[in-house]
XYZ file of C-alpha atoms in Angstrom:
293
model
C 52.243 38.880 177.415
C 52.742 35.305 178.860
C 50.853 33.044 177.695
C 49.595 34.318 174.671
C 50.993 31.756 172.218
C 48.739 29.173 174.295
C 45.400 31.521 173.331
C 46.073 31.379 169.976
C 46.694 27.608 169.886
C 43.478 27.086 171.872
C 41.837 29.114 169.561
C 43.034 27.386 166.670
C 41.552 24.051 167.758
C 38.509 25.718 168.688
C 37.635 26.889 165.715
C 38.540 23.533 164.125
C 36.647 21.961 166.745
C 33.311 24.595 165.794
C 34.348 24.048 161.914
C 33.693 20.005 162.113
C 30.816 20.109 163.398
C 29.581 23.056 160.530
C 31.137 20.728 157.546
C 28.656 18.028 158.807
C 25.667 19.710 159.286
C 26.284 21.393 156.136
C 26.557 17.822 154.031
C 24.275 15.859 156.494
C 21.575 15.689 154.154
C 23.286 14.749 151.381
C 25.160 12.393 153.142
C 21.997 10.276 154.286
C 20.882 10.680 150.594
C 23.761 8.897 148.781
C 25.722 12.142 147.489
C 29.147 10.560 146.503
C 30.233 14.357 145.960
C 29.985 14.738 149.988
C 33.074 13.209 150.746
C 34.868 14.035 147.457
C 34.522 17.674 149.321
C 35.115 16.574 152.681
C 38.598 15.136 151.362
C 39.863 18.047 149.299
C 41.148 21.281 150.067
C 37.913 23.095 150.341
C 36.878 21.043 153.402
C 37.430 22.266 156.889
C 37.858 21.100 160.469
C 38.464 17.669 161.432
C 36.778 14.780 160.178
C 37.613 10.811 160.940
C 37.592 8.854 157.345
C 35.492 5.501 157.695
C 37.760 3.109 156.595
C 37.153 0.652 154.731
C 34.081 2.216 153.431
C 35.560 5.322 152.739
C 38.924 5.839 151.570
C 41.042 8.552 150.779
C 41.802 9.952 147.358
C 46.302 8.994 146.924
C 48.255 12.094 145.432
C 49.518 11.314 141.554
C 52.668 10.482 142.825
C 52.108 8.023 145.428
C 54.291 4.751 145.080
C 53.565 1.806 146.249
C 54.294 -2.011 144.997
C 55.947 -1.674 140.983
C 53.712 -3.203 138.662
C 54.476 -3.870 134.889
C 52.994 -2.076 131.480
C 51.350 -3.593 129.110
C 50.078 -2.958 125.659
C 46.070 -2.335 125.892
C 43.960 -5.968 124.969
C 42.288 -3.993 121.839
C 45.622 -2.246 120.660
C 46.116 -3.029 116.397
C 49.738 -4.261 116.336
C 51.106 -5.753 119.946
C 47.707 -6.484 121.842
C 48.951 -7.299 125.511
C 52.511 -7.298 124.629
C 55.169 -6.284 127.701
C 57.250 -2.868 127.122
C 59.415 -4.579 129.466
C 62.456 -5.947 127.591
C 64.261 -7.721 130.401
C 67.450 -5.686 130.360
C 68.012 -6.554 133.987
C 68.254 -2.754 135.440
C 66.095 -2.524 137.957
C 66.666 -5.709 139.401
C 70.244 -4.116 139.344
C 68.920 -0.654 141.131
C 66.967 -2.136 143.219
C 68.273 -1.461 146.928
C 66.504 -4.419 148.655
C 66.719 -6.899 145.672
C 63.284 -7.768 145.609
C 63.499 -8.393 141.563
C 64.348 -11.405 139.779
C 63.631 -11.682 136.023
C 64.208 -14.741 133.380
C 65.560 -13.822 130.048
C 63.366 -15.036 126.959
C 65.038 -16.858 124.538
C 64.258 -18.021 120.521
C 63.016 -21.592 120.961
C 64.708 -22.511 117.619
C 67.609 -20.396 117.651
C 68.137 -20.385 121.279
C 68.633 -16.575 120.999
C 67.712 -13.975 123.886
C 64.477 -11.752 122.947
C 64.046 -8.934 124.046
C 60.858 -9.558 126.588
C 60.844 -11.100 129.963
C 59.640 -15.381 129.920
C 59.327 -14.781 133.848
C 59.182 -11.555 136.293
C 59.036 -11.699 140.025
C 58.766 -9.126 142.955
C 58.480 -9.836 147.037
C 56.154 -7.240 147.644
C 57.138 -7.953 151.681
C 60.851 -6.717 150.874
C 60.030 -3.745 148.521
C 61.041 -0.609 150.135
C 58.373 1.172 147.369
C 62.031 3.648 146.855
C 60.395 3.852 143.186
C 64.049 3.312 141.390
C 62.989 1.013 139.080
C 60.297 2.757 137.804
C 63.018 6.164 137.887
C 65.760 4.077 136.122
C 63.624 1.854 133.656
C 65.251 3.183 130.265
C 61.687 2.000 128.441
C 58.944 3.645 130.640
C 58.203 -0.324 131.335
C 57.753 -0.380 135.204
C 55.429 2.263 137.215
C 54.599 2.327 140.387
C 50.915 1.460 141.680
C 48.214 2.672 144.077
C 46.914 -0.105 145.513
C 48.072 -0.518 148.708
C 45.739 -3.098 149.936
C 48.163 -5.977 149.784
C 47.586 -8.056 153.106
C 47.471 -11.519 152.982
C 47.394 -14.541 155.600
C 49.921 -16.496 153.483
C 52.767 -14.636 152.568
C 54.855 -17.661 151.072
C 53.173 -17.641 147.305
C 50.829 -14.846 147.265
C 53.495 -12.168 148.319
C 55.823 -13.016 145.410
C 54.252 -11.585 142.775
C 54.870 -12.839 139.304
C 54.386 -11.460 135.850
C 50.865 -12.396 135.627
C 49.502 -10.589 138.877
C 52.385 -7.524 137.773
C 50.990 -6.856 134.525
C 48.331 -4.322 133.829
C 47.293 -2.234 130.434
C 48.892 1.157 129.771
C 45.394 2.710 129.817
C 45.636 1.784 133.727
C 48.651 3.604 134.138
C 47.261 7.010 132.059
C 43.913 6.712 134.259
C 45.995 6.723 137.581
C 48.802 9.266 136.757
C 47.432 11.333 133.372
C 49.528 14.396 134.451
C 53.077 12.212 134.592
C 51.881 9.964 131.418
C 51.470 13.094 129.528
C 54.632 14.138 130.207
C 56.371 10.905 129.672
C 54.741 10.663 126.347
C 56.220 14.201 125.256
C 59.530 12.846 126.199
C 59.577 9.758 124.309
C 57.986 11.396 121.187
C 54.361 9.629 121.364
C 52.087 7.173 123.787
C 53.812 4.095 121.907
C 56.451 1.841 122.952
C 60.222 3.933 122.493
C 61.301 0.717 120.227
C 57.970 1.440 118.258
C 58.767 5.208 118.002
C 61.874 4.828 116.423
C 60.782 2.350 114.075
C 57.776 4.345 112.709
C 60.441 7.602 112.394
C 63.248 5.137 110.391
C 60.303 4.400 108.487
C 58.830 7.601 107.645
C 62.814 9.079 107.423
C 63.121 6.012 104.690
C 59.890 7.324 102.796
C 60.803 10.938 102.553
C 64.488 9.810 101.175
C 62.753 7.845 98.732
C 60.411 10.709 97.644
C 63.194 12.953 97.688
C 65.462 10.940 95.552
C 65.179 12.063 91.473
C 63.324 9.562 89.370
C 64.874 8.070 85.741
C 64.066 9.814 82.949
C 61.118 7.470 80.930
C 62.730 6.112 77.240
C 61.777 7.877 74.322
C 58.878 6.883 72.815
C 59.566 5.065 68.997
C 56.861 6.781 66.592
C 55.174 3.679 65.101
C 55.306 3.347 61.345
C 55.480 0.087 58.610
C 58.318 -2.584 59.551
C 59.163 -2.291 56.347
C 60.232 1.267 55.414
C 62.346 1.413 58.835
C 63.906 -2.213 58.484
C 66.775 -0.912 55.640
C 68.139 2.528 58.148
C 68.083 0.467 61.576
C 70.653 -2.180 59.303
C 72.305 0.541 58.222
C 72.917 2.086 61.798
C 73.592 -0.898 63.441
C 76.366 -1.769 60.656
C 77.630 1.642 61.062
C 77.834 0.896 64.691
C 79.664 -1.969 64.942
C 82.272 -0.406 62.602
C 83.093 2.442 64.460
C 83.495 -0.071 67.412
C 85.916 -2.307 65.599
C 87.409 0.702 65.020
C 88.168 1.967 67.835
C 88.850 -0.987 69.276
C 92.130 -1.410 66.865
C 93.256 1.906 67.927
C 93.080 0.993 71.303
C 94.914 -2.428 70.421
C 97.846 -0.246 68.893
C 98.358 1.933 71.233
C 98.212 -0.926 73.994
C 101.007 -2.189 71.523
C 103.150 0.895 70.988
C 104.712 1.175 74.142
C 105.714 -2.520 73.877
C 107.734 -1.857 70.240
C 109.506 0.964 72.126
C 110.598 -1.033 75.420
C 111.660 -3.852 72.996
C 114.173 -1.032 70.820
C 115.785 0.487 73.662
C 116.612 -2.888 74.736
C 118.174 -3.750 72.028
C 119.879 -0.435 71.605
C 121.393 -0.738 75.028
C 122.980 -4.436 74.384
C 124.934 -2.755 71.116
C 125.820 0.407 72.999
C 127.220 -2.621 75.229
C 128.689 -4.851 72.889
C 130.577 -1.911 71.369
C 132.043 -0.798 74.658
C 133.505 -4.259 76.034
C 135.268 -4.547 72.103
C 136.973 -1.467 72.547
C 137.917 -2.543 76.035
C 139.638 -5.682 74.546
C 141.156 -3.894 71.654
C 142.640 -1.425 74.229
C 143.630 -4.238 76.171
C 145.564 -6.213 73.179
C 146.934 -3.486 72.383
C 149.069 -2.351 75.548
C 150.081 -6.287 75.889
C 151.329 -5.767 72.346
């Protein structure tokens, strides 16, 4: 019973041991003939035993979601409307999230309005102080900032070439689907479509705008007037338009009068009350002569 759990662990790196040596023999040949699909094998699931990787000359394939230094999206150099244009649109939160503080970005303004636009006039990152936490890519409310694979970043200066600015950060959203298609995809079913979210919304208020206007009922088109000799129709359109202008004046007198009527009235009851007055303060004064009598 003792020492049984030490078998099996020798035997486990036994077998590996046996295994490596099987995986090589089995891909030697290709190997020494240039087969690139060798070490795609050797590096997947399927492969067995232990192997060393040959680094540089070999490297090993990073997972989807590996993170490393943030870089920025851009439009793609042949798209039809915004060729090369940033999705970022500087609203400051991931230099905000960012736990290190490793972001600074400069506000573009109009140059004749002095207004703030919404893209970034500069972008930096200290690659040496990113923590590669991957908030501003998780916080980024415009899918603007992603997080990249390359992690070969040394340097023997790191005062300039280890700030990186928006001109080594940038890179085309076809970069971005080619490195992470699975989480591109999925991004792209959340925002509605592979554009920019600013561009989404504008092409749906535009197509919402065209479907009102389709929707909405259309005048009526004017009667068409039979053609026919000036002549024989000169005589009834007089006679109409005559007849219309008297019904008009017409009814615009009976408007007038009753307008007027309610005046006449006020100006009788007026009156009627300063008799009914008159009549009382007389009797009042004959009353009053009389008991002084």
């Amino acid at each position: 019973m003792y020492g049984l759990g030490i078998l099996k662990g020798l035997g486990v790196t036994f077998r590996h041991f046996i295994n490596s040596y099987i995986e090589d023999l089995r891909g030697a040949g290709a190997k020494l003939l240039g087969d690139e699909t060798v070490f795609t094998r050797r590096q997947s699931l399927d492969s067995e035993g232990i192997y060393t990787v040959q680094y540089p000359d070999e490297k090993l394939a990073v997972p989807e979601r590996f993170r490393f230094v943030p870089f920025l999206v851009q439009e793609d150099p042949d798209h039809p409307d915004r060729p090369g244009h940033d999705w970022c649109t500087s609203c400051g939160i991931c230099a905000k999230v960012c736990p290190p503080q490793c972001i600074w970005i400069v506000r573009g303004e109009d140059p004749v309005t002095k207004r703030p636009i919404p893209e970034p006039e500069a972008f930096f990152i200290d690659i040496d102080i990113c923590m590669n936490c991957g908030y501003c890519a998780e916080f980024c409310p415009f899918d603007a900032i992603k997080m990249d694979h390359n992690y070969e970043l040394a340097s023997y200066d790191r005062t300039q070439n280890h700030i990186y600015d928006k001109q080594k950060l940038g890179k085309p959203f076809s970069y971005w689907k080619t490195i992470a298609p699975t989480t591109a995809a999925e991004e792209a079913e959340a925002r509605g479509g592979w554009e920019h979210p600013d561009v989404i919304k504008e092409k749906k208020k535009q197509a919402d705008a065209a479907a009102k206007a389709a929707a909405a009922p259309k005048p009526a088109a004017p009667a068409a007037v039979a053609p026919g000799p000036v002549a024989a129709t000169s005589e009834p359109a007089a006679a109409a338009s005559a007849s219309a202008a008297a019904t008009a004046r017409a009814a615009e007198t009976v408007e007038t009068q009753a307008q007027a009527a309610p005046v006449v009235d006020e100006e009788a009851a007026k009156a009627e009350r300063l008799r009914k007055r008159e009549e009382a303060l007389a009797r009042k004064r004959a009353e009053k002569e009389k008991g002084n009598g």
